[in-house]
mmCIF file of C-alpha atoms and ligand atoms in Angstrom:
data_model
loop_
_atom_site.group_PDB
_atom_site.id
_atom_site.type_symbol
_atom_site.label_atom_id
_atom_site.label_comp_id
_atom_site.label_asym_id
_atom_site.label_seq_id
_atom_site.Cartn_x
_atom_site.Cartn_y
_atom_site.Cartn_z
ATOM 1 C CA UNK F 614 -64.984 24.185 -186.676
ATOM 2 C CA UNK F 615 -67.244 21.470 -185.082
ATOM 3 C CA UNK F 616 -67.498 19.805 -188.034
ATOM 4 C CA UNK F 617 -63.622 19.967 -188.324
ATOM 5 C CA UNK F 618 -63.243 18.233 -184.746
ATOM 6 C CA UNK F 619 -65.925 15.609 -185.294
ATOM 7 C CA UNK F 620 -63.889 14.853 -188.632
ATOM 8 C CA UNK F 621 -60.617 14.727 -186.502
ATOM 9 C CA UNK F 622 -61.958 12.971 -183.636
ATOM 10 C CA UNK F 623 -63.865 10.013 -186.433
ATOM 11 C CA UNK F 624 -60.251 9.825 -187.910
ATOM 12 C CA UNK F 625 -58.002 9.238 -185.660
ATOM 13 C CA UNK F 626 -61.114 6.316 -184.030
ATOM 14 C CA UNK F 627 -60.670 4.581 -187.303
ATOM 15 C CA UNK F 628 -57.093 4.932 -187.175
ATOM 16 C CA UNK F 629 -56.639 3.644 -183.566
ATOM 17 C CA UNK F 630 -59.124 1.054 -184.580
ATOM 18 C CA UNK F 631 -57.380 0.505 -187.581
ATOM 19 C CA UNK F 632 -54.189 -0.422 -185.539
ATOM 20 C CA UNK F 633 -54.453 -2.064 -181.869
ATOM 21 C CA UNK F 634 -52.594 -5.025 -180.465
ATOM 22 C CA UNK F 635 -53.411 -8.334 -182.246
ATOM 23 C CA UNK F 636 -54.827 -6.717 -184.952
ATOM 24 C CA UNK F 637 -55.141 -9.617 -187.705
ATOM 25 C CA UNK F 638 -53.812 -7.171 -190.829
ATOM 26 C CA UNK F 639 -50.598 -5.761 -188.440
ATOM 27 C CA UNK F 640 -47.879 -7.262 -186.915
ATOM 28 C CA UNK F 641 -45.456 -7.185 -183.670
ATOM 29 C CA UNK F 642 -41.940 -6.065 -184.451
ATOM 30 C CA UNK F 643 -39.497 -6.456 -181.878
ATOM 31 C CA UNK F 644 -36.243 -4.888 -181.884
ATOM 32 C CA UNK F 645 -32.896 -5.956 -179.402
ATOM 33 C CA UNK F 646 -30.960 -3.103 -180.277
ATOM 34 C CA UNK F 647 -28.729 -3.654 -176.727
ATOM 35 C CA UNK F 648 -28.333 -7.304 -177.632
ATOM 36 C CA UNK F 649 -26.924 -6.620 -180.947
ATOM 37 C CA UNK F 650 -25.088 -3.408 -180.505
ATOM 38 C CA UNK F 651 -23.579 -3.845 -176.783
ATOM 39 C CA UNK F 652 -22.031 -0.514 -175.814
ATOM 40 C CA UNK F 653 -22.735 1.033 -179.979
ATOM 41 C CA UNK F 654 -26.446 0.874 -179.354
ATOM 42 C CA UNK F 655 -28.876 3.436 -180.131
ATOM 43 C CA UNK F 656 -31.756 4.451 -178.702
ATOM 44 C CA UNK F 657 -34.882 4.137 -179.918
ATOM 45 C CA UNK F 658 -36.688 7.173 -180.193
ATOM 46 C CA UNK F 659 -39.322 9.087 -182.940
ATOM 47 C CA UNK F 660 -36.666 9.389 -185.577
ATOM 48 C CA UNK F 661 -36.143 5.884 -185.847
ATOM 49 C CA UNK F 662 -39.315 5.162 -186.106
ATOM 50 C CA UNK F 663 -40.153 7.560 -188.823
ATOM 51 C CA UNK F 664 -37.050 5.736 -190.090
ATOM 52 C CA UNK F 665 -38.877 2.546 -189.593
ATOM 53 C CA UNK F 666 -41.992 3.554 -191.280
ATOM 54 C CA UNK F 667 -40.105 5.018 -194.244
ATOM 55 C CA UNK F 668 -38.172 1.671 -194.925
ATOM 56 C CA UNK F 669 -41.741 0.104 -194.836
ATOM 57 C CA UNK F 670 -43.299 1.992 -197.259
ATOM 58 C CA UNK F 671 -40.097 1.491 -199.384
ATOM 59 C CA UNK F 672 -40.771 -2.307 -198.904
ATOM 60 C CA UNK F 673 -44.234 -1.774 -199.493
ATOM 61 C CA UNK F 674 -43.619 0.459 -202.657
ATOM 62 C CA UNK F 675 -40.996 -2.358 -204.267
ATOM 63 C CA UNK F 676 -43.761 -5.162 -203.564
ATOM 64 C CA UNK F 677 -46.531 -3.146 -204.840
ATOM 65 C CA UNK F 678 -45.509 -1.285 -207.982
ATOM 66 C CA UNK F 679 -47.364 1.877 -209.164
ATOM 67 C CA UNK F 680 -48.537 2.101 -205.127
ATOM 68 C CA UNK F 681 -46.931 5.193 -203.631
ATOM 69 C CA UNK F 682 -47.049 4.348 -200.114
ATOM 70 C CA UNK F 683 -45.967 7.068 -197.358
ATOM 71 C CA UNK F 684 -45.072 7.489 -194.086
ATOM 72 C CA UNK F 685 -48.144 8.159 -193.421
ATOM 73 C CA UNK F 686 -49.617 4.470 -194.673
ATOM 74 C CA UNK F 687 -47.728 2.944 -191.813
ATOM 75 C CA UNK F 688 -49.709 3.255 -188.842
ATOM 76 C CA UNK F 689 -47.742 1.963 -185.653
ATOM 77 C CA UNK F 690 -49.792 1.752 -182.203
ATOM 78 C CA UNK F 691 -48.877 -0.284 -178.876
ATOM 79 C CA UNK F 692 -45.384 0.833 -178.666
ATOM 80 C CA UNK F 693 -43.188 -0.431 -175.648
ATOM 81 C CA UNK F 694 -40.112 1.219 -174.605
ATOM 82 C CA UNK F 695 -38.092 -1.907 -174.446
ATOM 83 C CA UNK F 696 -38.434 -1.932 -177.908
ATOM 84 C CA UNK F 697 -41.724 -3.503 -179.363
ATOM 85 C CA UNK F 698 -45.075 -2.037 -181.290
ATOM 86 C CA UNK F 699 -47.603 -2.928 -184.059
ATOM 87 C CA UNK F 700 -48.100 -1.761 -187.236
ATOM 88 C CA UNK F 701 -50.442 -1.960 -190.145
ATOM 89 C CA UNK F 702 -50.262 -0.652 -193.700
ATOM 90 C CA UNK F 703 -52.856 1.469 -195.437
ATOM 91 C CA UNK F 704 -53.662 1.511 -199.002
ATOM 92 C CA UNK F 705 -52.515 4.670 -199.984
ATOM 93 C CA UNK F 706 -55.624 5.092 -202.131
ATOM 94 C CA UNK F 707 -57.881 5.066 -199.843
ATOM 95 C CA UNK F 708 -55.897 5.406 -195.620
ATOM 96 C CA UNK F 709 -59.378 3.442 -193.855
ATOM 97 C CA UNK F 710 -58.807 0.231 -196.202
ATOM 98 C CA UNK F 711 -55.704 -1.628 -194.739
ATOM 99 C CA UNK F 712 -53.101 -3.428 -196.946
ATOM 100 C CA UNK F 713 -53.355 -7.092 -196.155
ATOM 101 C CA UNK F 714 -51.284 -9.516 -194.159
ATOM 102 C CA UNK F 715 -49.864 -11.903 -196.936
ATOM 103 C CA UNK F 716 -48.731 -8.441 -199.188
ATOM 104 C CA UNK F 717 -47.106 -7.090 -196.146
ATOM 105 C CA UNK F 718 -45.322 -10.121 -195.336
ATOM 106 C CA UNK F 719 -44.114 -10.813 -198.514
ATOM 107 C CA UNK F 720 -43.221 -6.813 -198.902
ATOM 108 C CA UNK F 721 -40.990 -7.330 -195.528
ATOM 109 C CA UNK F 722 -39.283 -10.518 -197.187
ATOM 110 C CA UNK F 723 -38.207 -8.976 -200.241
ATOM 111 C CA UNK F 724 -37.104 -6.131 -198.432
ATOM 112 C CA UNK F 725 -35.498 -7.978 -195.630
ATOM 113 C CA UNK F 726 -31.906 -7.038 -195.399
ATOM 114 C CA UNK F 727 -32.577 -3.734 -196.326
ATOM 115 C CA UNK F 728 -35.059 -3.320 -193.591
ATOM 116 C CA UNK F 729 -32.354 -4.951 -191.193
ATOM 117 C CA UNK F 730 -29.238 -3.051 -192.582
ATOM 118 C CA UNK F 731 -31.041 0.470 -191.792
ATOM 119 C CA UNK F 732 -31.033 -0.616 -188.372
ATOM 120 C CA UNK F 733 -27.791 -2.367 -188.022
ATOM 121 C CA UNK F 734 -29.883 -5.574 -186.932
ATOM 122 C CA UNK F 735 -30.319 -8.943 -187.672
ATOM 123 C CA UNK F 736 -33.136 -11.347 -188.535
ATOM 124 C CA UNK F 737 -32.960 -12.306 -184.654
ATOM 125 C CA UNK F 738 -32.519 -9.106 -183.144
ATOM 126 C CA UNK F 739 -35.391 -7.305 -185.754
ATOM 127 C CA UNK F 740 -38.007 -9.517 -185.083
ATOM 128 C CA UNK F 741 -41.255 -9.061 -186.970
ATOM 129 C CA UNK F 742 -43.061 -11.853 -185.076
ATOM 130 C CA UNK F 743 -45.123 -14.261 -187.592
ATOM 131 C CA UNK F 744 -42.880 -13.759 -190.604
ATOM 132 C CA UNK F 745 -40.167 -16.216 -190.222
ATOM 133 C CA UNK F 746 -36.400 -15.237 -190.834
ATOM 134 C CA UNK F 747 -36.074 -15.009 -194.645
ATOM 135 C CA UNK F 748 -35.825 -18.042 -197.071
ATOM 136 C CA UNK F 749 -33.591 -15.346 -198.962
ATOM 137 C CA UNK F 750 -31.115 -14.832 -196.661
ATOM 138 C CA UNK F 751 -28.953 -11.616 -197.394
ATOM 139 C CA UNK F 752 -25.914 -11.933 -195.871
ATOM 140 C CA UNK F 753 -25.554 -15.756 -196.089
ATOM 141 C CA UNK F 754 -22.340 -17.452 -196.373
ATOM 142 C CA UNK F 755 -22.417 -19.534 -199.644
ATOM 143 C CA UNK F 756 -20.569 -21.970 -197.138
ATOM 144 C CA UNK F 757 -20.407 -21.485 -193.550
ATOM 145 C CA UNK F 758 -17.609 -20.145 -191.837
ATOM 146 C CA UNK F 759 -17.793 -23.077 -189.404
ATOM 147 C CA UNK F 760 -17.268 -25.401 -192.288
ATOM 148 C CA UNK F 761 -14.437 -23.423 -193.712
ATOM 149 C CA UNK F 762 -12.513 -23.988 -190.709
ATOM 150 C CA UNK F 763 -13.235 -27.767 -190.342
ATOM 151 C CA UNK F 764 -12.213 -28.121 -193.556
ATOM 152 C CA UNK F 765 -8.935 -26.296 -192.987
ATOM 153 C CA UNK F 766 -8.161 -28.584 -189.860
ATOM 154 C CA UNK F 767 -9.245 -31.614 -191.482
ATOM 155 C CA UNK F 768 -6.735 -30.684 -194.732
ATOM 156 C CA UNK F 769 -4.599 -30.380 -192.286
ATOM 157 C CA UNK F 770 -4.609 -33.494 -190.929
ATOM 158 C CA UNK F 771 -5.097 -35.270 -193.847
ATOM 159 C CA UNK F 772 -1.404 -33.394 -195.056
ATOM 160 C CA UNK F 773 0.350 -34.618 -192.015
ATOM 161 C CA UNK F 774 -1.014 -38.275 -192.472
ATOM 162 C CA UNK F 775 0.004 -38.670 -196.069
ATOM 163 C CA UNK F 776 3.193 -36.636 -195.430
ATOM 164 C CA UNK F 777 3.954 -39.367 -192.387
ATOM 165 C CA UNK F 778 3.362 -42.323 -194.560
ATOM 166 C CA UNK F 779 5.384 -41.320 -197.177
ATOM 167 C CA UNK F 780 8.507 -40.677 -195.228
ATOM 168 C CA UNK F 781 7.830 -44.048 -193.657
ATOM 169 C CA UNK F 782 7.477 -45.989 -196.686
ATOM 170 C CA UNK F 783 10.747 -43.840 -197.986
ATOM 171 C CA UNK F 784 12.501 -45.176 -194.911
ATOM 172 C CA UNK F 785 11.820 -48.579 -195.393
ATOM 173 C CA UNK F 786 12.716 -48.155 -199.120
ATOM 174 C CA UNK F 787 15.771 -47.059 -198.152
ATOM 175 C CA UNK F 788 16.546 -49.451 -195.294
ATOM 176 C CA UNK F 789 15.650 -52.313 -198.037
ATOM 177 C CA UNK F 790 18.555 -50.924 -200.463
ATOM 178 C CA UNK F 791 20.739 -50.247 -197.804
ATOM 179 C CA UNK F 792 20.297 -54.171 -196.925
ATOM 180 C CA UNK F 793 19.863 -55.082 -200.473
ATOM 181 C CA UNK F 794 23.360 -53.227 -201.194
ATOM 182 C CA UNK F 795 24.764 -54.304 -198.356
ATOM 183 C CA UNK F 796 24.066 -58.232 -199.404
ATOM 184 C CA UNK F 797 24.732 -57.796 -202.875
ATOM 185 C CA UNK F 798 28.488 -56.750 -201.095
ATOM 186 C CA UNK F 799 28.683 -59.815 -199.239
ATOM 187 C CA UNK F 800 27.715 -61.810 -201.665
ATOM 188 C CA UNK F 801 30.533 -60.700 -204.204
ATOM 189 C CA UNK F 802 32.742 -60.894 -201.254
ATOM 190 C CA UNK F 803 31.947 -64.115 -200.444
ATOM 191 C CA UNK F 804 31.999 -65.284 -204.175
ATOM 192 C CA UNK F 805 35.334 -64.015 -204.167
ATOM 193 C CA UNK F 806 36.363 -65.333 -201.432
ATOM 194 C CA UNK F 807 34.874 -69.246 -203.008
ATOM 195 C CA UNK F 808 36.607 -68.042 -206.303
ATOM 196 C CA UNK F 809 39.467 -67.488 -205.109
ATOM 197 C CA UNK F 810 39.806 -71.127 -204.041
ATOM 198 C CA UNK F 811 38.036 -72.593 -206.540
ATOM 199 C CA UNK F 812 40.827 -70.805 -208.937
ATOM 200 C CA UNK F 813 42.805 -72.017 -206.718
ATOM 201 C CA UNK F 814 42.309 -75.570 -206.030
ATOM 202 C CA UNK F 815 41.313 -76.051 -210.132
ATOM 203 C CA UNK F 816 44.305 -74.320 -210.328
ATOM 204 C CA UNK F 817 46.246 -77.245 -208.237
ATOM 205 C CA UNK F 818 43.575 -79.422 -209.974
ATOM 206 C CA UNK F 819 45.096 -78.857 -213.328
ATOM 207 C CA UNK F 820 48.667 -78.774 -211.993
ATOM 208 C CA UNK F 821 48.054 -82.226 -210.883
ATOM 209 C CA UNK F 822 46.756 -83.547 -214.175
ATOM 210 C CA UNK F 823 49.368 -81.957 -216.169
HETATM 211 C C1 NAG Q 165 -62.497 3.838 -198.653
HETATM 212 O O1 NAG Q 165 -62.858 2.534 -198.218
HETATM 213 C C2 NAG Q 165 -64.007 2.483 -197.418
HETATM 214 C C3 NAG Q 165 -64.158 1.071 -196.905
HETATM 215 O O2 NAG Q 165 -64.002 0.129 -197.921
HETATM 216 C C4 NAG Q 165 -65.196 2.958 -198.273
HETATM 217 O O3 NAG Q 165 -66.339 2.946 -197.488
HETATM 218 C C5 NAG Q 165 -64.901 4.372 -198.764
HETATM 219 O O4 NAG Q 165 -65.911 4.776 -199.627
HETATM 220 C C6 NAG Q 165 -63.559 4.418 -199.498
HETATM 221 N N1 NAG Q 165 -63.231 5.805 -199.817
HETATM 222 C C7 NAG Q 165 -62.790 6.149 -201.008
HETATM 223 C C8 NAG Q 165 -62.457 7.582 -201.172
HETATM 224 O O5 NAG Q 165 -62.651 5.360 -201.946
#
């Protein structure tokens, strides 16, 4: 029984030890659930952490294949209730050797938007503080939604420009004909008009010679 105790008590030492605040193998998540979520926010409580440490060792699993991590190879310690805490991950050969920082950090990468989707949070508001917001963004817009729009406005724009110098340039086409026409009449009238005389004075012209 003593034995049993002294087994429990050197354990859970190793296991606090294992995981404590700046620890150089864990790291600091921080979740905004309010900020994200407004009124639809959760709390936190035990079940999402087991939740957490489940979608760990999932991450943990897919990075490290043949490994069957647990629950129980994510240690968390230092838990705040505005949501923050630590955690490290232990090999699950052997729970007192700890998984190391690069393996977890690239586990959390891969596993990024799955991590964040179980949670309904972002890279901003699920914050695992040292491991920047993924290179492989999941839910990134092949183009932004910003530049969708500008490009809408600017096509539209660009429409009402070329459609406003066209009917300008139509205008003045047509004013030119109208004139053109309009000349082309006066002309003939006019040429008439000289004909006429001409016809008629060659007209007297030839009366005269005869
Ligand atoms: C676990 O790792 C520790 C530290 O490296 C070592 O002392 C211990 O023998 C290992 N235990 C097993 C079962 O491999």
């Amino acid at each position: 029984m003593l034995e049993k105790i002294l087994f429990l008590l050197c354990f859970s030492s190793a296991l606090a030890q294992s995981c404590e605040p700046d620890t150089p193998d864990g790291y600091k998540v921080r979740l905004s659930i309010k900020t994200a979520l407004g009124d639809e926010a959760y709390t936190w409580n035990d079940n999402e952490l087991f939740l957490f440490r489940a979608t760990l060792a999932f991450a943990m699993r897919n990075e490290m294949s043949g490994q069957a991590f647990e629950v129980a190879n994510i240690v968390v310690c230092d838990e705040t209730p505005r949501v923050t805490f630590w955690f490290v991950v232990t090999s699950p050969q052997n729970t007192s050797v700890l998984v190391d920082k690069g393996t977890v950090e690239e586990a959390v990468r891969k596993s990024r938007s799955r991590i964040n989707s179980a949670f309904l949070l972002t890279d901003q508001t699920l914050e695992f503080i040292g491991i920047a917001p993924t290179l492989a963004a999941p839910i990134s817009y092949a183009t932004q939604p910003w530049l969708i729009v500008f490009g809408v406005v600017m096509g539209v724009v660009a429409a009402g420009i070329v459609a406003l110098m066209v009917s300008t340039v139509i205008q003045k086409r047509r004013k030119k004909n109208e004139k053109a026409i309009i000349g082309h009449i006066e002309e003939i009238e006019k040429r008439m008009e000289n004909g006429a005389t001409n016809l008629s004075f060659s007209d007297d012209e030839r009366l005269t010679v005869m």
